[in-house]
Amino acid sequence: MEPIAPILELKGLSKAFGGLKVTDDVSFKVMPREISVVIGPNGAGKTTLFNQITGHLRPDSGRILFKGQDLVGRTTQQIVALGVGRAFQVASLFLGETVLDNIRVACLSKLDQTRKPLRPVSDFKRATKRAMEILDSLGLARYAARQAHELAHGDQKLLDIGIALALEPVLLLLDEPTSGMSPEERHLTRELVRKLWKDFNLTLIFIEHDMDTVFGLAQSVRVLQSGRLLAEGPPEEIRKNQDVITAYLGEEVA
Amino acid sequence: MPSKPKTANTWYLLIFLVLFSLVPVLKTTNYQMLLAAHVLVWGLFAVSFNMLFGVTGMLSFGQALYYGMGAYGAGLCVKYLGQAWFFPGMALGIVLAAVTAWLLGHLIIRVSGVFFTMLTLAFGQLGWQVMFKWYSFTGGDDGVQNIIPPGLFSNKVIYYYLVLALVGASIWFLGRLSASPMGLILRCVRQNPERVRFLGRRVRRNQQRIYIISSLFTALAGGLMSGVDYSIHTDMFYWTTSGHVILMSILGGIGQFFGPLVGAAVIVTIEDVVGAFTEYWSLIIGTVMLVMVLGLPRGLMGEISQLWTRLPGRQQALTTREEGN
Amino acid sequence: MDFSFIVVQLISGLTMATFLFLIASGLTLIFGVGKVFNFAHGSFFMIGAYVGYQFSSVWGQNFWLSLLCGGLFAGLLGMVAEFFFLRRIYGRADEGGFQILLTYSFILILDDLVKLVWGTEYKSLAKPPALSGAISMGGIVVPTYNVAVIAIGLAVVVAAWWLLNNTRGGRIARASALDREMLSVLGVNVPMTMTLVFGIATALAGMTGVLAAPLRSVTPGAGIEVIIDSLIVVVLGGLGNFWGAWLAALLIGEVNSFAIVLVPKWATLFSYLVMALTLIFKPEGLFAPRKVRRV
């Protein structure tokens, strides 16, 4: 039997700003359908790592293989087209548009219909239907006609995830999906992310600080510290890893 | 808070067209019809400009370049080739404007924000200098007079209806555009270009596209104006012309599709009334601009529609957003 | 074209470069510190020139006193404009566009105020008597005033550089360009700093207006010519690049000075040409280090 190929593979990824190494020789593999979390103290280089995967930053050295293709040197547009999606730490929305249009513009982009100048947006049935489906699965359908800036903070973060989903990604990167939420909201979001993972056949990598979410959701954990990969493995192992406990978890768990 | 441009309401457009089509029918003087034609042409110019500024967030200070090209296309063709060349000349001016916008767009859309604005200004002034100094060809500061549209259209009333029809059709098209997926992505470009890249769309490509479209309709406005005034002048290329159309848009409301049109009507009227009494016109429009920018950034139409939505006690924003760390 | 002719044109180019640089550096300073683009910067140049004319030609005052007063008046006016108007739109959505529109309204208002006070005809301002002669070096005759202007320009460059690097005010100005929030945490009055910086830059523009007045007549509407020229300098030099602006001013000054003799009719087009070529081949500015630009 042929072994399953990893969907994402980082090989010796390094990036420095001035003299500061923000990503230091990071290598790991993510398998298809895996739910993986990246944790680490503030400034460990988690978001920087995401920025390199999605083409916002160009690594100094190393390779990023997505389905066997190197992403280094490609533009964000090309990387999105290959099937990498991303939701942001601070929801990145079109605040003056309706909730529906926020998703619909993404659906239209996916269908390559954003150059159509003559028919009103609502005439595009396929994109509209798809957008409503996504709003439904996020539980935001009742706000469809509201403007995005009228949404509560937690809902804005969901909408951000929705925009990413509309682009039909294979791999979805979530940057702190539960930050700024109350414990109840976190729980709901956690369950929602799990449902989305199932419904949309996703491979997930997320950055998280909330340990309940980390251990309640992730199948594998990677710990970054000062740009280096400190440890990786299943959650139970990481929980027992002495290095991790002293370096990071110590503050919160011990 | 970014406000969404109201998608073009066909009813507004119809009312507008009916009102303006009545102008020659009612017992108006030629002068009043001329004013109405000015409102139409400036309205088209302002709506085209606002596709750039209000919709896409690109503040161009050089649209006079395209306005002038349309006008001089028609005017110079009539001067050198004869009256019959009025419409072909206008078409030539429009094509030239589109090609120029395509070429210049490659240069100036590389930079954003203030520098985009200043480069449009610089290239606009370059165009003015060329027209101003190339006296042997353009007539320089003297401009060109006696540009009378050919045949049937030499009749002022018939030409007025032609202007109305072309302006109406253009505004209808731009209204459709702003409600279409293309308009939606352009508004998204203004609000969050970073996210647009993440939709797999190219920001600059979209900006380039609307820059060309806007310039094309601007040139049409210029061409039409040459037949309204029977003359062209290098001032059409001058930076104050670009500034004028910006003022109209701001005054009417850049967040509303019909705002710039209303702004054009107000400014043309004020100019007519006040212009007779004072030579300090730029002091007045400067003060209007100052007040609008500081106190009423939504513009007249924007403030009205704001009042309208407040009236029925519409639900207010739910919560404040907090910035993540 | 003989040697002395070339030298004379070089000097005249240097003089123009000095004016351009003095204006562009103020523009760059304001933009660097406060992220504000002062579209009306050229109008402060114009106001300075008129106030200088008033003192010198109308009231018969000493040239240097007129220079000082022109600068002071423009600077005060700049501070008033910043304090009462510009400040109110900081942080608004689409701020950049509104800054331009607001400063555009300053241009319109100042242009007409100048016409109200001084009329529309050209005004002239005499050179200071001590500098009205010419210097002869090895058979080449150069106007003393041009040499003095170049010297003053150099002195301002050195002084500005020293102030920015060695005084508390200079450090605050440089630091607020980096991080406004951090500064206010440290107890620096950031809004006041901005007003002051605006005042200094507009005073510089006003003084340049007086300095330039004996060489070019004083007219309303000079503001827009000047702003476009100095904008070209800023684009060429690279945004916020002090030395880049200096080199770019030199380039534009010299190009203009030679073009004016060789192809007088089309001379003004050359600076646009240089700008267009720069944008095509090195959009980040001629003298800026190559940076990764975002797509």
XYZ file of N, CA and C in Angstrom, chain B residues 76-292:
651
model
N -10.742 69.560 -32.016
C -9.662 69.677 -32.989
C -10.045 69.018 -34.311
N -10.818 67.945 -34.250
C -11.266 67.316 -35.493
C -12.155 68.265 -36.284
N -13.037 68.968 -35.564
C -13.891 69.936 -36.252
C -13.040 71.070 -36.834
N -12.065 71.520 -36.074
C -11.217 72.629 -36.515
C -10.433 72.266 -37.784
N -9.876 71.061 -37.819
C -8.994 70.713 -38.938
C -9.688 69.948 -40.051
N -10.738 69.178 -39.711
C -11.326 68.308 -40.725
C -12.747 68.720 -41.102
N -13.338 69.578 -40.295
C -14.688 70.033 -40.626
C -15.741 69.506 -39.688
N -16.888 70.138 -39.765
C -17.997 69.902 -38.856
C -18.413 68.433 -38.778
N -18.371 67.759 -39.934
C -18.842 66.372 -39.991
C -18.026 65.460 -39.080
N -16.831 65.928 -38.711
C -15.951 65.088 -37.913
C -16.185 65.223 -36.415
N -17.265 65.893 -36.045
C -17.532 66.107 -34.620
C -17.644 64.779 -33.855
N -18.547 63.907 -34.307
C -18.746 62.654 -33.566
C -17.581 61.678 -33.703
N -17.040 61.500 -34.934
C -15.832 60.651 -35.014
C -14.708 61.193 -34.136
N -14.591 62.517 -34.082
C -13.547 63.131 -33.253
C -13.770 62.832 -31.787
N -15.041 62.912 -31.371
C -15.362 62.605 -29.978
C -14.988 61.155 -29.662
N -15.333 60.266 -30.609
C -15.003 58.849 -30.424
C -13.493 58.669 -30.343
N -12.785 59.382 -31.187
C -11.323 59.304 -31.175
C -10.781 59.754 -29.817
N -11.333 60.859 -29.307
C -10.901 61.364 -28.003
C -11.145 60.336 -26.914
N -12.297 59.668 -26.981
C -12.626 58.677 -25.957
C -11.662 57.496 -26.028
N -11.384 57.053 -27.257
C -10.454 55.924 -27.415
C -9.066 56.316 -26.907
N -8.635 57.539 -27.290
C -7.325 58.006 -26.827
C -7.274 58.066 -25.302
N -8.381 58.540 -24.715
C -8.418 58.637 -23.255
C -8.292 57.255 -22.633
N -8.996 56.273 -23.191
C -8.937 54.925 -22.628
C -7.532 54.353 -22.748
N -6.904 54.580 -23.917
C -5.546 54.068 -24.107
C -4.573 54.751 -23.142
N -4.722 56.077 -23.006
C -3.859 56.810 -22.076
C -4.059 56.308 -20.649
N -5.326 56.088 -20.277
C -5.595 55.607 -18.925
C -4.959 54.237 -18.713
N -4.985 53.427 -19.755
C -4.383 52.102 -19.645
C -2.877 52.219 -19.427
N -2.244 53.077 -20.233
C -0.795 53.257 -20.121
C -0.405 53.889 -18.784
N -1.053 55.026 -18.461
C -0.722 55.736 -17.224
C -1.041 54.878 -16.013
N -2.150 54.122 -16.110
C -2.540 53.262 -14.997
C -1.412 52.342 -14.588
N -0.706 51.794 -15.597
C 0.415 50.914 -15.275
C 1.461 51.625 -14.431
N 1.653 52.931 -14.715
C 2.678 53.689 -13.997
C 2.221 54.071 -12.597
N 0.987 54.597 -12.498
C 0.648 55.264 -11.244
C -0.118 54.384 -10.274
N -0.646 53.247 -10.728
C -1.366 52.410 -9.771
C -0.376 51.580 -8.949
N 0.915 51.649 -9.308
C 1.926 50.990 -8.472
C 1.992 51.614 -7.087
N 1.720 52.906 -7.024
C 1.785 53.560 -5.720
C 0.363 53.793 -5.236
N 0.221 53.944 -3.921
C -1.140 54.080 -3.414
C -1.253 55.321 -2.553
N -2.457 55.588 -2.116
C -2.718 56.692 -1.190
C -2.362 58.033 -1.786
N -1.727 58.851 -0.958
C -1.393 60.208 -1.324
C -0.577 60.261 -2.617
N 0.305 59.300 -2.795
C 1.184 59.373 -3.950
C 0.460 59.067 -5.243
N -0.558 58.218 -5.158
C -1.404 58.027 -6.330
C -2.045 59.358 -6.710
N -2.615 60.027 -5.717
C -3.284 61.299 -5.974
C -2.332 62.306 -6.621
N -1.135 62.419 -6.059
C -0.211 63.432 -6.551
C 0.309 63.087 -7.943
N 0.455 61.818 -8.235
C 0.910 61.449 -9.576
C -0.168 61.720 -10.610
N -1.424 61.468 -10.245
C -2.487 61.797 -11.190
C -2.472 63.303 -11.447
N -2.235 64.076 -10.394
C -2.158 65.528 -10.549
C -1.015 65.912 -11.479
N 0.142 65.316 -11.242
C 1.319 65.669 -12.030
C 1.114 65.326 -13.508
N 0.585 64.156 -13.786
C 0.393 63.794 -15.187
C -0.722 64.621 -15.819
N -1.719 64.957 -15.010
C -2.775 65.833 -15.520
C -2.201 67.179 -15.927
N -1.344 67.735 -15.073
C -0.735 69.028 -15.369
C 0.214 68.936 -16.560
N 0.838 67.783 -16.714
C 1.687 67.563 -17.879
C 0.845 67.716 -19.154
N -0.334 67.071 -19.130
C -1.232 67.170 -20.277
C -1.617 68.623 -20.549
N -1.910 69.353 -19.471
C -2.289 70.760 -19.622
C -1.154 71.560 -20.252
N 0.074 71.332 -19.766
C 1.230 72.061 -20.298
C 1.397 71.827 -21.781
N 1.241 70.564 -22.186
C 1.402 70.243 -23.598
C 0.356 70.997 -24.424
N -0.890 70.945 -23.984
C -1.950 71.607 -24.745
C -1.753 73.123 -24.749
N -1.280 73.637 -23.616
C -1.110 75.072 -23.453
C 0.004 75.598 -24.365
N 1.084 74.838 -24.468
C 2.259 75.347 -25.177
C 2.285 74.987 -26.655
N 1.495 73.979 -27.023
C 1.512 73.556 -28.414
C 0.553 74.447 -29.189
N 0.862 75.721 -29.209
C -0.067 76.722 -29.721
C -0.465 76.456 -31.174
N 0.525 76.086 -31.995
C 0.261 75.942 -33.429
C -0.807 74.884 -33.706
N -0.910 73.888 -32.839
C -1.870 72.816 -33.073
C -3.170 73.011 -32.288
N -3.027 73.409 -31.010
C -4.208 73.430 -30.144
C -4.817 74.813 -29.984
N -4.106 75.829 -30.454
C -4.595 77.184 -30.218
C -4.278 77.674 -28.816
N -3.531 76.869 -28.055
C -3.081 77.275 -26.723
C -4.191 77.869 -25.882
N -3.863 78.993 -25.282
C -4.771 79.649 -24.352
C -6.043 80.174 -25.032
N -5.994 80.350 -26.344
C -7.168 80.860 -27.058
C -8.249 79.801 -27.207
N -7.862 78.543 -27.112
C -8.824 77.473 -27.305
C -9.313 77.415 -28.743
N -10.438 76.752 -28.954
C -11.025 76.662 -30.288
C -12.498 77.024 -30.159
N -12.972 77.905 -31.058
C -14.382 78.299 -31.001
C -15.143 77.714 -32.188
N -16.440 77.932 -32.179
C -17.299 77.506 -33.282
C -17.287 76.013 -33.531
N -17.324 75.258 -32.459
C -17.432 73.807 -32.611
C -18.925 73.483 -32.589
N -19.510 73.413 -33.766
C -20.953 73.182 -33.830
C -21.203 71.762 -34.319
N -21.983 71.006 -33.556
C -22.258 69.633 -33.974
C -22.929 69.618 -35.345
N -22.728 68.569 -36.124
C -23.195 68.555 -37.512
C -24.693 68.269 -37.635
N -25.243 68.602 -38.805
C -26.603 68.236 -39.216
C -27.668 68.627 -38.217
N -28.517 67.654 -37.942
C -29.632 67.820 -37.026
C -29.186 68.359 -35.672
N -27.994 67.926 -35.260
C -27.562 68.215 -33.896
C -27.079 69.648 -33.717
N -27.053 70.405 -34.820
C -26.710 71.825 -34.660
C -27.867 72.565 -33.988
N -29.039 71.959 -33.975
C -30.172 72.495 -33.222
C -29.948 72.257 -31.737
N -30.046 73.332 -30.957
C -29.680 73.230 -29.538
C -30.558 72.253 -28.780
N -31.857 72.265 -29.113
C -32.770 71.389 -28.388
C -32.473 69.932 -28.699
N -32.249 69.631 -29.973
C -31.949 68.244 -30.348
C -30.639 67.790 -29.709
N -29.646 68.691 -29.732
C -28.367 68.318 -29.110
C -28.547 68.106 -27.605
N -29.410 68.939 -27.012
C -29.691 68.768 -25.573
C -30.224 67.371 -25.296
N -31.180 66.919 -26.146
C -31.736 65.577 -25.919
C -30.706 64.485 -26.163
N -29.791 64.731 -27.101
C -28.711 63.758 -27.303
C -27.857 63.660 -26.036
N -27.507 64.824 -25.477
C -26.715 64.841 -24.243
C -27.465 64.087 -23.150
N -28.756 64.387 -23.017
C -29.559 63.734 -21.985
C -29.547 62.219 -22.172
N -29.729 61.778 -23.422
C -29.784 60.339 -23.686
C -28.448 59.682 -23.369
N -27.342 60.290 -23.815
C -26.035 59.669 -23.588
C -25.662 59.699 -22.110
N -25.935 60.819 -21.454
C -25.625 60.905 -20.024
C -26.487 59.900 -19.257
N -27.791 59.858 -19.608
C -28.685 58.912 -18.939
C -28.214 57.472 -19.107
N -27.867 57.105 -20.344
C -27.420 55.733 -20.604
C -26.127 55.432 -19.850
N -25.214 56.410 -19.822
C -23.932 56.190 -19.134
C -24.144 56.008 -17.643
N -24.987 56.869 -17.073
C -25.217 56.774 -15.631
C -25.952 55.475 -15.308
N -26.856 55.085 -16.201
C -27.536 53.805 -16.019
C -26.501 52.676 -15.991
N -25.583 52.718 -16.948
C -24.561 51.674 -16.999
C -23.707 51.671 -15.737
N -23.253 52.864 -15.312
C -22.389 52.928 -14.124
C -23.153 52.487 -12.884
N -24.463 52.769 -12.860
C -25.287 52.313 -11.744
C -25.381 50.793 -11.712
N -25.605 50.203 -12.903
C -25.621 48.742 -12.976
C -24.285 48.191 -12.503
N -23.215 48.852 -12.956
C -21.882 48.383 -12.597
C -21.683 48.400 -11.077
N -22.170 49.474 -10.442
C -21.872 49.565 -9.011
C -22.704 48.558 -8.218
N -23.781 48.034 -8.805
C -24.570 47.023 -8.103
C -24.135 45.601 -8.465
N -23.220 45.496 -9.414
C -22.834 44.179 -9.939
C -21.681 43.590 -9.124
N -21.319 42.341 -9.408
C -20.152 41.765 -8.725
C -18.905 42.623 -8.900
N -18.757 43.238 -10.053
C -17.581 44.076 -10.260
C -17.597 45.274 -9.302
N -18.781 45.879 -9.138
C -18.890 46.990 -8.192
C -18.620 46.531 -6.770
N -19.116 45.354 -6.439
C -18.911 44.813 -5.092
C -17.423 44.624 -4.804
N -16.713 44.042 -5.760
C -15.287 43.796 -5.502
C -14.533 45.129 -5.422
N -14.996 46.135 -6.171
C -14.335 47.441 -6.098
C -14.534 48.075 -4.720
N -15.753 47.957 -4.179
C -15.974 48.493 -2.827
C -15.111 47.743 -1.817
N -14.967 46.437 -2.056
C -14.120 45.644 -1.159
C -12.665 46.093 -1.249
N -12.225 46.462 -2.440
C -10.854 46.945 -2.616
C -10.620 48.183 -1.756
N -11.631 49.056 -1.698
C -11.473 50.256 -0.883
C -11.409 49.918 0.601
N -12.303 48.996 1.020
C -12.424 48.751 2.452
C -11.311 47.884 3.016
N -10.832 46.942 2.238
C -9.877 45.993 2.802
C -9.092 45.300 1.687
N -8.132 46.020 1.103
C -7.393 45.452 -0.029
C -6.660 44.157 0.336
N -6.184 44.102 1.576
C -5.453 42.911 2.001
C -6.347 41.673 1.880
N -7.604 41.810 2.319
C -8.518 40.686 2.279
C -8.871 40.323 0.839
N -8.926 41.333 -0.025
C -9.231 41.064 -1.432
C -8.149 40.179 -2.040
N -6.899 40.434 -1.682
C -5.831 39.568 -2.164
C -6.087 38.145 -1.711
N -6.671 38.060 -0.499
C -6.927 36.744 0.045
C -8.167 36.081 -0.533
N -8.888 36.807 -1.361
C -9.962 36.168 -2.108
C -9.406 35.618 -3.420
N -8.093 35.780 -3.607
C -7.490 35.334 -4.846
C -7.688 36.324 -5.986
N -8.044 37.566 -5.633
C -8.254 38.609 -6.653
C -7.070 39.554 -6.619
N -6.785 40.160 -7.782
C -5.674 41.110 -7.820
C -6.192 42.522 -7.652
N -5.691 43.186 -6.612
C -6.158 44.526 -6.277
C -5.865 45.507 -7.406
N -4.627 45.509 -7.867
C -4.245 46.497 -8.884
C -4.966 46.286 -10.189
N -5.203 45.018 -10.542
C -5.904 44.737 -11.783
C -7.296 45.366 -11.736
N -7.947 45.244 -10.580
C -9.282 45.821 -10.434
C -9.243 47.339 -10.464
N -8.215 47.909 -9.831
C -8.087 49.373 -9.842
C -7.841 49.876 -11.251
N -7.009 49.165 -11.967
C -6.688 49.539 -13.345
C -7.958 49.529 -14.195
N -8.772 48.492 -14.004
C -9.989 48.328 -14.785
C -10.935 49.528 -14.584
N -11.160 49.896 -13.312
C -12.112 50.979 -13.065
C -11.507 52.321 -13.467
N -10.180 52.419 -13.395
C -9.521 53.653 -13.824
C -9.787 53.892 -15.308
N -9.719 52.837 -16.093
C -9.967 52.970 -17.527
C -11.441 53.291 -17.783
N -12.339 52.570 -17.115
C -13.773 52.801 -17.326
C -14.141 54.234 -16.960
N -13.665 54.673 -15.797
C -13.978 56.022 -15.335
C -13.451 57.065 -16.326
N -12.238 56.863 -16.813
C -11.632 57.830 -17.723
C -12.385 57.887 -19.043
N -12.883 56.726 -19.454
C -13.630 56.654 -20.703
C -14.908 57.503 -20.630
N -15.647 57.365 -19.535
C -16.880 58.144 -19.413
C -16.583 59.622 -19.171
N -15.449 59.887 -18.512
C -15.028 61.269 -18.329
C -14.778 61.927 -19.681
N -14.126 61.179 -20.574
C -13.851 61.708 -21.913
C -15.150 61.941 -22.675
N -16.119 61.059 -22.474
C -17.424 61.266 -23.119
C -18.033 62.586 -22.647
N -17.943 62.820 -21.330
C -18.470 64.070 -20.787
C -17.779 65.263 -21.440
N -16.459 65.186 -21.575
C -15.703 66.275 -22.195
C -16.142 66.507 -23.634
N -16.292 65.411 -24.379
C -16.709 65.515 -25.774
C -18.068 66.182 -25.894
N -19.001 65.763 -25.022
C -20.335 66.342 -25.055
C -20.285 67.835 -24.739
N -19.418 68.206 -23.796
C -19.337 69.601 -23.381
C -18.893 70.499 -24.524
N -18.001 69.987 -25.388
C -17.521 70.830 -26.494
C -18.686 71.245 -27.387
N -19.692 70.361 -27.515
C -20.854 70.694 -28.325
C -21.881 71.550 -27.599
N -21.858 71.501 -26.270
C -22.775 72.325 -25.494
C -22.317 73.783 -25.545
N -21.005 73.966 -25.314
C -20.454 75.324 -25.245
C -20.024 75.872 -26.598
N -20.003 75.035 -27.620
C -19.495 75.409 -28.948
C -18.014 75.794 -28.893
N -17.340 75.468 -27.814
C -15.931 75.859 -27.738
C -15.177 74.956 -26.769
N -13.862 74.933 -26.935
C -13.012 74.217 -25.983
C -11.906 75.152 -25.530
N -11.366 74.850 -24.384
C -10.386 75.740 -23.797
C -9.410 74.902 -22.970
N -8.136 75.371 -22.870
C -7.152 74.570 -22.141
C -7.494 74.415 -20.659
N -8.359 75.301 -20.153
C -8.782 75.152 -18.757
C -9.426 73.796 -18.495
N -9.967 73.180 -19.560
C -10.574 71.863 -19.378
C -9.548 70.844 -18.912
N -8.275 71.088 -19.227
C -7.203 70.200 -18.794
C -6.620 70.612 -17.440
N -6.965 71.809 -16.976
C -6.269 72.372 -15.823
C -6.687 71.663 -14.535
N -5.820 71.694 -13.555
C -6.064 70.935 -12.325
C -7.305 71.398 -11.576
N -7.687 72.692 -11.758
C -8.870 73.168 -11.045
C -10.133 72.459 -11.545
N -10.100 71.989 -12.796
C -11.236 71.220 -13.312
C -11.362 69.906 -12.542
N -10.230 69.264 -12.305
C -10.253 68.044 -11.490
C -10.752 68.356 -10.086
N -10.288 69.495 -9.560
C -10.693 69.878 -8.208
C -12.192 70.152 -8.142
N -12.715 70.745 -9.199
C -14.126 71.083 -9.277
C -14.999 69.841 -9.155
N -14.616 68.804 -9.875
C -15.423 67.585 -9.899
C -15.312 66.853 -8.554
N -14.168 67.011 -7.895
C -14.015 66.424 -6.562
C -14.967 67.120 -5.597
N -15.003 68.445 -5.692
C -15.890 69.214 -4.815
C -17.353 68.797 -5.010
N -17.765 68.644 -6.271
C -19.140 68.219 -6.549
C -19.439 66.887 -5.871
N -18.515 65.956 -5.969
C -18.735 64.632 -5.394
C -18.823 64.697 -3.874
N -17.899 65.449 -3.268
C -17.888 65.564 -1.813
C -19.167 66.232 -1.325
N -19.558 67.270 -2.036
C -20.747 68.021 -1.635
C -21.988 67.143 -1.719
N -22.123 66.407 -2.815
C -23.310 65.569 -2.976
C -23.259 64.327 -2.094
N -22.085 63.803 -1.886
C -21.935 62.601 -1.062
C -21.274 61.481 -1.829
N -20.048 61.133 -1.428
C -19.297 60.133 -2.187
C -19.768 58.721 -1.888
N -20.531 58.556 -0.803
C -20.999 57.221 -0.466
C -22.308 56.865 -1.151
N -22.858 57.796 -1.929
C -24.148 57.571 -2.576
C -23.938 57.604 -4.087
N -24.591 56.695 -4.775
C -24.372 56.662 -6.217
C -24.779 57.976 -6.878
N -25.952 58.527 -6.472
C -26.432 59.744 -7.110
C -25.903 61.020 -6.457
N -25.144 60.864 -5.368
C -24.611 62.025 -4.662
C -23.885 63.002 -5.572
N -22.900 62.521 -6.352
C -22.138 63.439 -7.198
C -23.010 64.199 -8.197
N -24.071 63.558 -8.666
C -24.979 64.209 -9.605
C -25.672 65.398 -8.932
N -26.139 65.164 -7.711
C -26.767 66.235 -6.941
C -25.752 67.347 -6.687
N -24.526 66.928 -6.327
C -23.462 67.901 -6.090
C -23.217 68.758 -7.325
N -23.223 68.120 -8.494
C -22.998 68.856 -9.739
C -24.101 69.896 -9.932
N -25.349 69.489 -9.693
C -26.474 70.417 -9.869
C -26.331 71.610 -8.927
N -25.974 71.321 -7.669
C -25.847 72.403 -6.688
C -24.732 73.361 -7.082
N -23.576 72.804 -7.450
C -22.428 73.671 -7.757
C -22.685 74.503 -9.013
N -23.241 73.892 -10.041
C -23.512 74.651 -11.269
C -24.474 75.797 -10.965
N -25.484 75.518 -10.121
C -26.442 76.561 -9.767
C -25.783 77.679 -8.960
N -25.039 77.279 -7.931
C -24.380 78.288 -7.093
C -23.437 79.144 -7.942
N -22.697 78.456 -8.805
C -21.722 79.150 -9.637
C -22.434 80.196 -10.487
N -23.610 79.818 -10.976
C -24.369 80.734 -11.824
C -24.864 81.932 -11.025
N -25.367 81.662 -9.825
C -25.931 82.737 -9.016
C -24.837 83.614 -8.426
N -23.862 82.962 -7.764
C -22.847 83.716 -7.036
C -21.788 84.278 -7.976
N -21.500 83.532 -9.035
C -20.445 83.931 -9.960
C -20.668 85.334 -10.511
N -21.949 85.734 -10.576
C -22.258 87.054 -11.109
C -21.858 88.158 -10.143
N -21.809 87.823 -8.849
C -21.570 88.870 -7.845
C -20.121 88.994 -7.402
N -19.383 87.899 -7.493
C -18.040 87.955 -6.913
C -17.024 87.299 -7.817
N -15.790 87.814 -7.729
C -14.724 87.146 -8.467
C -13.975 86.184 -7.536
N -14.364 86.183 -6.269
C -13.643 85.323 -5.333
C -14.330 83.972 -5.208
N -14.484 83.325 -6.351
C -15.178 82.056 -6.435
C -14.416 80.958 -5.689
N -13.092 80.960 -5.803
C -12.348 79.850 -5.200
C -12.347 79.971 -3.670
N -12.512 81.203 -3.165
C -12.664 81.366 -1.715
C -13.949 80.686 -1.249
N -14.995 80.824 -2.048
C -16.281 80.220 -1.687
C -16.202 78.700 -1.756
N -15.695 78.165 -2.883
C -15.681 76.702 -2.967
C -14.681 76.104 -1.980
N -13.599 76.861 -1.691
C -12.654 76.388 -0.674
C -13.337 76.265 0.676
N -14.141 77.267 1.003
C -14.837 77.233 2.292
C -15.871 76.100 2.317
N -16.592 75.934 1.207
C -17.561 74.829 1.130
C -16.838 73.494 1.357
N -15.694 73.329 0.674
C -14.929 72.091 0.814
C -14.508 71.881 2.270
N -14.006 72.939 2.897
C -13.557 72.863 4.283
C -14.693 72.406 5.193
N -15.852 73.031 5.020
C -17.000 72.693 5.866
C -17.447 71.250 5.633
N -17.490 70.841 4.355
C -17.936 69.484 4.058
C -16.991 68.451 4.671
